[in-house]
CSV table of C-alpha atoms and ligand atoms in Angstrom, one decimal:
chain,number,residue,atom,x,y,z
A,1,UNK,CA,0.0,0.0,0.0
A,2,UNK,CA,1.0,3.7,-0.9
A,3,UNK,CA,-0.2,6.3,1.5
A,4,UNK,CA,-0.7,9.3,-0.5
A,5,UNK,CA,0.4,11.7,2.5
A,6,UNK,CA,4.4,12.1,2.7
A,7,UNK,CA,5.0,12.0,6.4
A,8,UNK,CA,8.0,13.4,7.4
A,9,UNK,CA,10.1,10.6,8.8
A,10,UNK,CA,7.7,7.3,9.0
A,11,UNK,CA,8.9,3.9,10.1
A,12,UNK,CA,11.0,2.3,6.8
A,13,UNK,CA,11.0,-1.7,7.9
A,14,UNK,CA,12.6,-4.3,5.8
A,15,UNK,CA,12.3,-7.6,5.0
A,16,UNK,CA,13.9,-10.0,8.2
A,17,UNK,CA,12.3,-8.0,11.5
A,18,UNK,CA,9.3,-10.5,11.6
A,19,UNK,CA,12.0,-13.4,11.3
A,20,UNK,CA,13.3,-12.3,14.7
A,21,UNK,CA,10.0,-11.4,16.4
A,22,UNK,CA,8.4,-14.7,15.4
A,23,UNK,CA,11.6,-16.8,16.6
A,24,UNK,CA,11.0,-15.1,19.9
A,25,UNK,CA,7.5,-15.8,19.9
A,26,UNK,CA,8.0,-19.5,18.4
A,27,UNK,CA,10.7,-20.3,21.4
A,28,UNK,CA,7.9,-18.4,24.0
A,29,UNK,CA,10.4,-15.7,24.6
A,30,UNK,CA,9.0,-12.8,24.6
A,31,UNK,CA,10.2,-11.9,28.2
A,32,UNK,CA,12.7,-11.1,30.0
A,33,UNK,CA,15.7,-10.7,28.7
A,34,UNK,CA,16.8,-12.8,25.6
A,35,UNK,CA,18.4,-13.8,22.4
A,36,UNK,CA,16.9,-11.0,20.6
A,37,UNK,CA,18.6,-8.7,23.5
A,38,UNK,CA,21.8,-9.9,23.1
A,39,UNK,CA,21.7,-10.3,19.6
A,40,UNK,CA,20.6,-6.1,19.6
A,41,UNK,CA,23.0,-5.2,21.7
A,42,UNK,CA,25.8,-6.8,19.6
A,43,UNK,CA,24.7,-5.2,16.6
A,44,UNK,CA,24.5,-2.0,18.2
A,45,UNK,CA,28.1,-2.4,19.3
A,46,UNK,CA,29.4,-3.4,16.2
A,47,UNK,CA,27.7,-0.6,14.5
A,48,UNK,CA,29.3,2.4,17.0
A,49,UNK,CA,32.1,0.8,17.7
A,50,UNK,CA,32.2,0.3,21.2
A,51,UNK,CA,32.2,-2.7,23.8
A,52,UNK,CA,29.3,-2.5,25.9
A,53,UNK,CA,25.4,-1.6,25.0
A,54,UNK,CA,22.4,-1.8,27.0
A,55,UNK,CA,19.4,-1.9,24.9
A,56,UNK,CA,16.3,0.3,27.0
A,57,UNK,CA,13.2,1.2,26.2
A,58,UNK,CA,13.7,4.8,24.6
A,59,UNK,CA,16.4,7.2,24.1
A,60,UNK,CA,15.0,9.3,27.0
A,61,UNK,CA,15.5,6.0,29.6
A,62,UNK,CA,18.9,6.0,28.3
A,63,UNK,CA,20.1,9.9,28.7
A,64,UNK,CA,18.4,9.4,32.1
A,65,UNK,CA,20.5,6.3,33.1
A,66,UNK,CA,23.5,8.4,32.0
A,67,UNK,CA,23.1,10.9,33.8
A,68,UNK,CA,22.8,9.1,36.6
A,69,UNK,CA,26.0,6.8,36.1
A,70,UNK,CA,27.8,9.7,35.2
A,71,UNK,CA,26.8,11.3,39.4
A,72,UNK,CA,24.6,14.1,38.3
A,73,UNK,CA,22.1,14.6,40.8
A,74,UNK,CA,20.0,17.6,42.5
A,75,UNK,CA,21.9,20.8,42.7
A,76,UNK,CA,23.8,20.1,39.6
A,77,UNK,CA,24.3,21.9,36.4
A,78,UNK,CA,24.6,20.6,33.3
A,79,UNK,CA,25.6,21.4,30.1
A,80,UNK,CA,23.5,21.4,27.5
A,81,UNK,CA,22.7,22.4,23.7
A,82,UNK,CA,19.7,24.9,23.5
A,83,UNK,CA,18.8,24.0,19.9
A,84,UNK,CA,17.7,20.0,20.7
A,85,UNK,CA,14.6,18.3,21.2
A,86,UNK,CA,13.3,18.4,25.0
A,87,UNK,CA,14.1,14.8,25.3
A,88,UNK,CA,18.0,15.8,25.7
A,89,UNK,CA,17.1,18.2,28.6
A,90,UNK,CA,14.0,16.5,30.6
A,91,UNK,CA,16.3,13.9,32.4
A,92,UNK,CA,18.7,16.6,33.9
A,93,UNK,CA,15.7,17.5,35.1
A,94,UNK,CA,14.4,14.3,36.3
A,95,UNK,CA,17.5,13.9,38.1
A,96,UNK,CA,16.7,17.1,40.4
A,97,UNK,CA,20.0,18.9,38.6
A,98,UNK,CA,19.7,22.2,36.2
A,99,UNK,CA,19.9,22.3,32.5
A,100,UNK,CA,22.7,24.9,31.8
A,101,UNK,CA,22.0,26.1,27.8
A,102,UNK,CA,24.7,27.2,25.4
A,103,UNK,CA,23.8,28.5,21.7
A,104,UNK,CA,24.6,26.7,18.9
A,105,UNK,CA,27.5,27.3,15.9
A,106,UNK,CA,26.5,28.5,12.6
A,107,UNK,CA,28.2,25.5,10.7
A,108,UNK,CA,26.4,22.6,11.8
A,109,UNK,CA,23.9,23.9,14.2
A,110,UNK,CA,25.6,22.4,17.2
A,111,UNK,CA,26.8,23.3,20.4
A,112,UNK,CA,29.1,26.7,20.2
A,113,UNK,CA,32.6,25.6,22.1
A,114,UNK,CA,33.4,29.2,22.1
A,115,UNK,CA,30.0,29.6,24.2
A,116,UNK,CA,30.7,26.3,26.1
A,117,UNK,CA,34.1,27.9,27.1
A,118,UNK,CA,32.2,31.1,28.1
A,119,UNK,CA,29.3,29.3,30.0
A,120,UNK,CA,31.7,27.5,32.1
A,121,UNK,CA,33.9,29.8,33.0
A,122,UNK,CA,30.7,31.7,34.3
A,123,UNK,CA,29.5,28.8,36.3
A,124,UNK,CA,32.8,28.3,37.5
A,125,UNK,CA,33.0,32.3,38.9
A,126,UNK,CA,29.2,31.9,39.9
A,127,UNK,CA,30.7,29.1,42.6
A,128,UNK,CA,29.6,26.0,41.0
A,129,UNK,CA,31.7,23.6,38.5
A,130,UNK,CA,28.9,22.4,36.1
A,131,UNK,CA,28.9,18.1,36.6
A,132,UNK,CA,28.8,16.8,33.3
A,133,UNK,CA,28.3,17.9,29.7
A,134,UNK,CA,26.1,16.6,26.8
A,135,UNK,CA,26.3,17.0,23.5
A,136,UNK,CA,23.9,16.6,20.7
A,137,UNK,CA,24.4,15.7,17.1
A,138,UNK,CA,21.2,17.5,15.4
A,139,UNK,CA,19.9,16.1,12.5
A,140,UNK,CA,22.7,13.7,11.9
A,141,UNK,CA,25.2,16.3,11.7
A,142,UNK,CA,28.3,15.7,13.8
A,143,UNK,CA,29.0,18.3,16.1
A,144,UNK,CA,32.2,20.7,16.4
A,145,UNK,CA,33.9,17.1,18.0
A,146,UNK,CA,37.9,17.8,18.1
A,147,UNK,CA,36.9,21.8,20.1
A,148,UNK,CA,34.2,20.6,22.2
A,149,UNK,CA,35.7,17.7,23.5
A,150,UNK,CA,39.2,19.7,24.2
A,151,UNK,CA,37.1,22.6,26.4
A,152,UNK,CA,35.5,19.4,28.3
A,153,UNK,CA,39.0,17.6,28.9
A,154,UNK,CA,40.1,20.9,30.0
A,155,UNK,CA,38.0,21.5,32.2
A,156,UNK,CA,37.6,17.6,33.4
A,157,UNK,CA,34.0,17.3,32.6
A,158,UNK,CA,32.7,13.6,31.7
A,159,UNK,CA,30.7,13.9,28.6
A,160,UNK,CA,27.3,12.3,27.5
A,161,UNK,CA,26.8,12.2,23.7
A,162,UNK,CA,23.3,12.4,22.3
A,163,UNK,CA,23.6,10.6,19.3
A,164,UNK,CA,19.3,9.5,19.3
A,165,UNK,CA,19.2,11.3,15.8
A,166,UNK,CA,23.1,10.3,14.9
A,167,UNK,CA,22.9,6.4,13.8
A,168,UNK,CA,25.2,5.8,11.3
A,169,UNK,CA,26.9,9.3,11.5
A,170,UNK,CA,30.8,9.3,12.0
A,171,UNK,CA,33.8,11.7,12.6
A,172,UNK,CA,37.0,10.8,11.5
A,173,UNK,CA,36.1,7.3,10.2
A,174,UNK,CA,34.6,6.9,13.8
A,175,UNK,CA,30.8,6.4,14.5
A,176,UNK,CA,29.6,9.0,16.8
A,177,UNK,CA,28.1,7.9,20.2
A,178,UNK,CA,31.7,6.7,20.8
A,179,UNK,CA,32.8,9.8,21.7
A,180,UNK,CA,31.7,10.2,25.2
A,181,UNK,CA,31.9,8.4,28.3
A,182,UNK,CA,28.7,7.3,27.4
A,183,UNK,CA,26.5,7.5,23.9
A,184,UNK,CA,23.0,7.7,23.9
A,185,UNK,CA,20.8,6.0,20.6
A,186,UNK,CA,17.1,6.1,19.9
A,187,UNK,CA,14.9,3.6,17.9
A,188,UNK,CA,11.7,5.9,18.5
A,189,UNK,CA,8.8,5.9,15.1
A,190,UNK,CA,11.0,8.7,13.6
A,191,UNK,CA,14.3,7.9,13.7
A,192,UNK,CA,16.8,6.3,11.1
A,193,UNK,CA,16.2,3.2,12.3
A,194,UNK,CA,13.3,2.1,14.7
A,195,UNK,CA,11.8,-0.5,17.2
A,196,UNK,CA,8.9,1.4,17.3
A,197,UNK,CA,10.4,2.3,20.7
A,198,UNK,CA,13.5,1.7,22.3
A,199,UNK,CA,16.7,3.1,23.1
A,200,UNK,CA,20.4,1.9,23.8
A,201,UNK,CA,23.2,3.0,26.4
A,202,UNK,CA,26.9,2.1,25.1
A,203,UNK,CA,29.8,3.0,26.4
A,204,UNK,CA,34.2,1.7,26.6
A,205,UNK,CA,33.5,1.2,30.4
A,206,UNK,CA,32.2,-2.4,31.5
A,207,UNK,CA,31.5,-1.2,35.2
A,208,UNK,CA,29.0,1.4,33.2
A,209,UNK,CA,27.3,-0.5,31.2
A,210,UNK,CA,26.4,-3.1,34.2
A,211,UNK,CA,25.5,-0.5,36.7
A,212,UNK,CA,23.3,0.6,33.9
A,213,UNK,CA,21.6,-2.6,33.3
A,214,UNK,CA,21.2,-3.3,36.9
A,215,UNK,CA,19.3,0.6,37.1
A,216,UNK,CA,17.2,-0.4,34.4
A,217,UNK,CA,16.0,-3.5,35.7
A,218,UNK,CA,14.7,-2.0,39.2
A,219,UNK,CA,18.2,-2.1,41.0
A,220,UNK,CA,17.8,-5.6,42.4
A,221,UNK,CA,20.3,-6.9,44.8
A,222,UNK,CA,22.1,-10.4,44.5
A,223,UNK,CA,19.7,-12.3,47.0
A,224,UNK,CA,17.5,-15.0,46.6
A,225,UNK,CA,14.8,-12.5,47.5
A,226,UNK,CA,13.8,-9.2,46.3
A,227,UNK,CA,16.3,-6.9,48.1
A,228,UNK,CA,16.5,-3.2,47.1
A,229,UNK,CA,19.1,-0.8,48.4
A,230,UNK,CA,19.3,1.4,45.7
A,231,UNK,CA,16.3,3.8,43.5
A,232,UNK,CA,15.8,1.3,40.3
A,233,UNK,CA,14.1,1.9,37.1
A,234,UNK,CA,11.8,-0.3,34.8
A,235,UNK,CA,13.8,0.6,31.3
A,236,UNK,CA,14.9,-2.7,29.8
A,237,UNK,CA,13.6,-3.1,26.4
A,238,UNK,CA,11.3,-6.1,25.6
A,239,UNK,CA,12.9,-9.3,23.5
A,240,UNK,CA,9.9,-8.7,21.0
A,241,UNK,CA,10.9,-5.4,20.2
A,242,UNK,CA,14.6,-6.2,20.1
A,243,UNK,CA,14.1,-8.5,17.6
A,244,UNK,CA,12.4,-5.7,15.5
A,245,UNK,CA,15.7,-3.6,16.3
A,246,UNK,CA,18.2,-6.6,14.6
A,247,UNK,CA,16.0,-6.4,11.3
A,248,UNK,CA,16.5,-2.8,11.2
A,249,UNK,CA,19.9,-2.9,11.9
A,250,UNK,CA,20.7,-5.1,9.2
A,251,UNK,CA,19.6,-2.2,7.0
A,252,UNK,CA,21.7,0.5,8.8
A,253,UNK,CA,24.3,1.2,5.9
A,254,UNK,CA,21.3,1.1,3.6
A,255,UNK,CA,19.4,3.6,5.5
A,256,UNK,CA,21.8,6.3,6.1
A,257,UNK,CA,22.8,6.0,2.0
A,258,UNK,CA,19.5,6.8,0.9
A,259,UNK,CA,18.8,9.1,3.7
A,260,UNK,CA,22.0,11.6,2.2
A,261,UNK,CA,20.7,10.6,-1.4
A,262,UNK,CA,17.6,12.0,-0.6
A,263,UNK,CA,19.2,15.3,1.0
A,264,UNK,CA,21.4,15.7,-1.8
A,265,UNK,CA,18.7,14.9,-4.7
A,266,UNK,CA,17.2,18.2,-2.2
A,267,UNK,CA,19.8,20.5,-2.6
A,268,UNK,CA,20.5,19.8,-6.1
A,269,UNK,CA,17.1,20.2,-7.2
A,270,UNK,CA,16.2,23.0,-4.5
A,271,UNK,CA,18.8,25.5,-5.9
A,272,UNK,CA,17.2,27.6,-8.0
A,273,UNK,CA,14.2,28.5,-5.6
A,274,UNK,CA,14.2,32.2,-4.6
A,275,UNK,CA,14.9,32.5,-0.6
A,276,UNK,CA,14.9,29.2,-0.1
A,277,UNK,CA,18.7,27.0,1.0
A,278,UNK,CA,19.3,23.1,1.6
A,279,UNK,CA,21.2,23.9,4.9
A,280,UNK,CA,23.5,23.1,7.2
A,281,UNK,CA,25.0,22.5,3.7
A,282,UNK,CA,28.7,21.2,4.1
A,283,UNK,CA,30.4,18.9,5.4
A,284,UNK,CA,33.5,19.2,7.1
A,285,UNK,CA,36.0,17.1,6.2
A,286,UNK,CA,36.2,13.9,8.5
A,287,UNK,CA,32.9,14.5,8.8
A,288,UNK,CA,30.2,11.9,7.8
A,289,UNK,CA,26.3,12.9,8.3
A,290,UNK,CA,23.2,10.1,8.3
A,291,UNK,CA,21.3,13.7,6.7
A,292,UNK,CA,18.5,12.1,9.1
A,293,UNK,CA,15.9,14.9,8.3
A,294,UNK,CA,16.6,17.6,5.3
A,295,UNK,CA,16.6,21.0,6.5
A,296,UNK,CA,16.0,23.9,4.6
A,297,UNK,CA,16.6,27.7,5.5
A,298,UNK,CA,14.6,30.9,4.4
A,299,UNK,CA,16.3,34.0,3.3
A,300,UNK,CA,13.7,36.8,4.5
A,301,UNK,CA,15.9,39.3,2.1
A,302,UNK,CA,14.9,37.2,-0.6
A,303,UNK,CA,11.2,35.7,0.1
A,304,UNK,CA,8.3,36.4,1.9
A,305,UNK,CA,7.3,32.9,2.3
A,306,UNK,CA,8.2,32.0,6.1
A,307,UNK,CA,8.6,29.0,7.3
A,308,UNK,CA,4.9,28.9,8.4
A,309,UNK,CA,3.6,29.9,5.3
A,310,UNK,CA,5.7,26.9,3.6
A,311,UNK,CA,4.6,24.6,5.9
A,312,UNK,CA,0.6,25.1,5.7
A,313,UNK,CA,1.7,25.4,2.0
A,314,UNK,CA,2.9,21.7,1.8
A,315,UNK,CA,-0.2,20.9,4.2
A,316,UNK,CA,-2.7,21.5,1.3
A,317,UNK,CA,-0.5,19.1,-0.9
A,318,UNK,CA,-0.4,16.5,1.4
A,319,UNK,CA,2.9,16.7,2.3
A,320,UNK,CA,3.5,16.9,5.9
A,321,UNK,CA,6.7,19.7,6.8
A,322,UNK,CA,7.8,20.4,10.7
A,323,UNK,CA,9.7,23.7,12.4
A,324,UNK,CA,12.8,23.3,13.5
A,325,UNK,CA,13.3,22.0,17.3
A,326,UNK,CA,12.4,25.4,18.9
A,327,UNK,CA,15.2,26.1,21.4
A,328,UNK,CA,14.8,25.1,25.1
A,329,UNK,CA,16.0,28.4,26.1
A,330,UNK,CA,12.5,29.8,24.5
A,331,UNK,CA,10.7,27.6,26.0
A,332,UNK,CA,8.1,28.5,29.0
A,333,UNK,CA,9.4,24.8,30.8
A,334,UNK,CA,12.9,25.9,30.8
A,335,UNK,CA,12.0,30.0,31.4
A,336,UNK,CA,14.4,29.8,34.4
A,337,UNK,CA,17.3,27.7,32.9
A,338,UNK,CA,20.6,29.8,32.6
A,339,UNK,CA,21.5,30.1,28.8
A,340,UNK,CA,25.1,31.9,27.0
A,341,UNK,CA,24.1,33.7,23.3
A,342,UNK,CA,20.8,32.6,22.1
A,343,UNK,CA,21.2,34.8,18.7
A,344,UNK,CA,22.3,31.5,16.4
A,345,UNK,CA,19.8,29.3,17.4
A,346,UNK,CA,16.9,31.7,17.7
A,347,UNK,CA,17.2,33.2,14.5
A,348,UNK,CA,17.5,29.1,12.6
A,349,UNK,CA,14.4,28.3,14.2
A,350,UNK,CA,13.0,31.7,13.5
A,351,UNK,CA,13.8,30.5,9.5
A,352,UNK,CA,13.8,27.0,9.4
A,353,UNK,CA,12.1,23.8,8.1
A,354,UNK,CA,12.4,19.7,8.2
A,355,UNK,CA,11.3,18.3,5.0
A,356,UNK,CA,9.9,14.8,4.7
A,357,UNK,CA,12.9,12.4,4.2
A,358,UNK,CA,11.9,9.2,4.7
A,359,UNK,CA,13.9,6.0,3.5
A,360,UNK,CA,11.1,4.9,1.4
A,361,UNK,CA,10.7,8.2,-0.3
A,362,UNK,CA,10.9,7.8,-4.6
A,363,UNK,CA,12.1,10.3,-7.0
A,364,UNK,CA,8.4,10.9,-7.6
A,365,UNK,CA,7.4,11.9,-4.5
A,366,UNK,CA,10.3,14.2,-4.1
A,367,UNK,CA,9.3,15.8,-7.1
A,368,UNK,CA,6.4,16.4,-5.4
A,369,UNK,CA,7.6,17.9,-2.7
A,370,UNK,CA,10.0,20.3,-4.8
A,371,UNK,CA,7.0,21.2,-6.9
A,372,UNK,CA,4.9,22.4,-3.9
A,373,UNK,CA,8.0,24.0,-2.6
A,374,UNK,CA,8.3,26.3,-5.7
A,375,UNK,CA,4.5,27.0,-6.0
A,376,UNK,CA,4.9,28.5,-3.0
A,377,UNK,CA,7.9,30.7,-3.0
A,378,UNK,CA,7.5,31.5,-7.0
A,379,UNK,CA,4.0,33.3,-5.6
A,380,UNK,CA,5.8,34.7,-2.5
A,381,UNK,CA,8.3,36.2,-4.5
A,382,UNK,CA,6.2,37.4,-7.5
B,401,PLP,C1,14.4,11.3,19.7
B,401,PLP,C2,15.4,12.1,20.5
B,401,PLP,C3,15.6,11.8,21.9
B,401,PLP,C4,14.7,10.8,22.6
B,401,PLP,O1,14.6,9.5,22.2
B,401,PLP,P1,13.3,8.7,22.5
B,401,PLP,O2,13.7,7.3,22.1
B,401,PLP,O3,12.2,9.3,21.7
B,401,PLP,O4,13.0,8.8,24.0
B,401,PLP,C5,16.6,12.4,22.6
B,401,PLP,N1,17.3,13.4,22.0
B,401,PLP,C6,17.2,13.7,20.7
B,401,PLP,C7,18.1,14.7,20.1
B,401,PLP,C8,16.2,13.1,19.9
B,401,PLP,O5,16.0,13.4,18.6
């Protein structure tokens, strides 16, 4: 079947997930933990490089789990991009620490080390050493790695890497969520690669990754009993769904092909529209993007269409469009949160939008979107 709307990012599933699920169901292993785990968890290894996963049940389980192993806890400040979805920020918050928000860089929309610098050494003469750092790689893109990592050695922070929207991206040759003391994936509906639901945890540190399994399976002691001294969690992702996750990972090089296909077939095709600019366009070298969602930028010297405008525009073809993550900083949950610059991020939201970029996308349907696109923005500029 062919659903005439063009979603955004759906769900792309291939051809062996129902293998694993009914293998699990076959051998009445649907819970606990099991082959399908294991086999998810090595895949996901393999695939960023590191020695220890924990597969959990969303991306959100797992920044909260790394927060935690990494000691941050109330009173604490934390480092964090402004320009992110609020599922990077919530579980600083869950943890009773502060979200401490630094602007983004022009180049690929990531945290500004030149603002990091400037926001710690702030915290630092406000009295408090902020506890830990995490980075974001939006959209795919890998963030400024080789300066941000140098501020946080200098400084000694331990680093957590959101990499939920960065499967498949690398720096260096190197997949990113490798980078940090811990890496955080997602397999939410929207993502590159997807269990419908579900996160991972990996990290170089064995002592990590089984304090963070034992946290995610509601801290349980070693008695014959159920002893608890510790807060647990229920975060473990289900056998079933891990066996959707080793279908999808079969397909991961697959995925993140067509994915920067599809955003170059965009910015090829896009570049003779008035106003309108495939962005963040380049590359750096060393730098390898999974182009998860295409994002465009308006020029408001050039157009009058607005990102708004486009968007309702695309709505009446069918084609669904979304605003850029609005930054935290702006938001009324975060009113109170501390936040260094604000300009870069403010104004990309201000003229910014996600086209649809889904794996399953044809060359027809992005000539559907690019004709809708110029419809508008040939009237807006008439
Ligand atoms: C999707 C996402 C998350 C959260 O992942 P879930 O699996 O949906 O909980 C966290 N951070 C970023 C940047 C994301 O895009």
């Amino acid at each position: 079947m062919r659903y005439d709307r063009l979603y955004l990012s759906p769900p792309h599933l291939g051809r062996h997930e129902l293998n694993y699920v009914n293998k699990a169901i076959e051998d009445n292993w649907v819970a606990p933990a099991g082959p399908n785990l294991t086999g998810f968890e090595t895949d996901i290894c393999a695939a960023a490089g590191v020695p220890y996963c924990v597969a959990l049940s969303s991306g959100t389980a797992a920044l909260h789990l790394g927060l935690l192993l990494l000691g941050v806890g109330p009173g604490d400040e934390v480092l964090c991009p402004s320009f992110t979805f609020v599922a990077t920020a919530n579980p600083i918050v869950y943890c009773g620490a502060t979200p401490v928000f630094v602007d983004s860089e022009a180049e690929t929309w990531n945290m500004c080390p030149v603002r990091l610098r400037e926001a710690i050494t702030d915290r630092l003469a406000r009295g408090k050493k902020p506890k830990a750092l995490l980075l974001v790689h939006l959209y795919g893109m890998p963030a400024l790695l080789p300066e941000l990592l140098a501020v946080a050695q200098e400084f000694d922070l331990p680093v957590l890497e959101d990499a939920a929207e960065a499967l498949g991206s690398a720096w260096q040759l190197q997949p990113l969520g490798g980078f940090g003391h811990i890496g955080v994936f997602s397999f939410n509906g929207n993502k590159i690669l997807t269990t419908s639901g579900g996160g991972a945890l990996v990290t170089y540190d064995r002592a990590l990754a089984e304090r963070a399994r034992f946290l995610a399976t509601q801290a349980k002691d070693e008695a014959p009993y159920y002893q608890h001294s510790q807060l647990g969690y229920n975060y473990r992702l289900s056998n079933i769904l891990a066996g959707i996750g080793r279908g999808q990972m079969e397909l991961l090089d697959d995925r993140v092909k067509r994915r920067r296909q599809i955003f170059n077939w965009y910015r090829e095709h896009l570049a003779g529209l008035p106003g309108l600019t495939v962005a963040p366009a380049t590359e750096r070298p060393g730098s390898h993007s999974n182009r998860w969602l295409t994002t465009i930028l308006l020029n408001p010297a050039e157009t009058t269409a607005t990102p708004e405008s486009l968007r309702q525009h695309l709505e009446t073809h069918n084609i669904e469009s979304r605003p850029l993550w609005k930054p935290l900083h702006l938001q009324p949950l975060f009113a109170d949160a501390p936040m260094y610059g604000g300009e870069v991020c403010a104004d990309l939201f201000e003229r910014g939008l996600c086209l649809p970029s889904g794996t399953a996308m044809t060359d027809e349907d992005l000539r559907r979107v690019r004709a809708a696109l110029a419809e508008h923005l040939q009237q807006a500029t008439a």
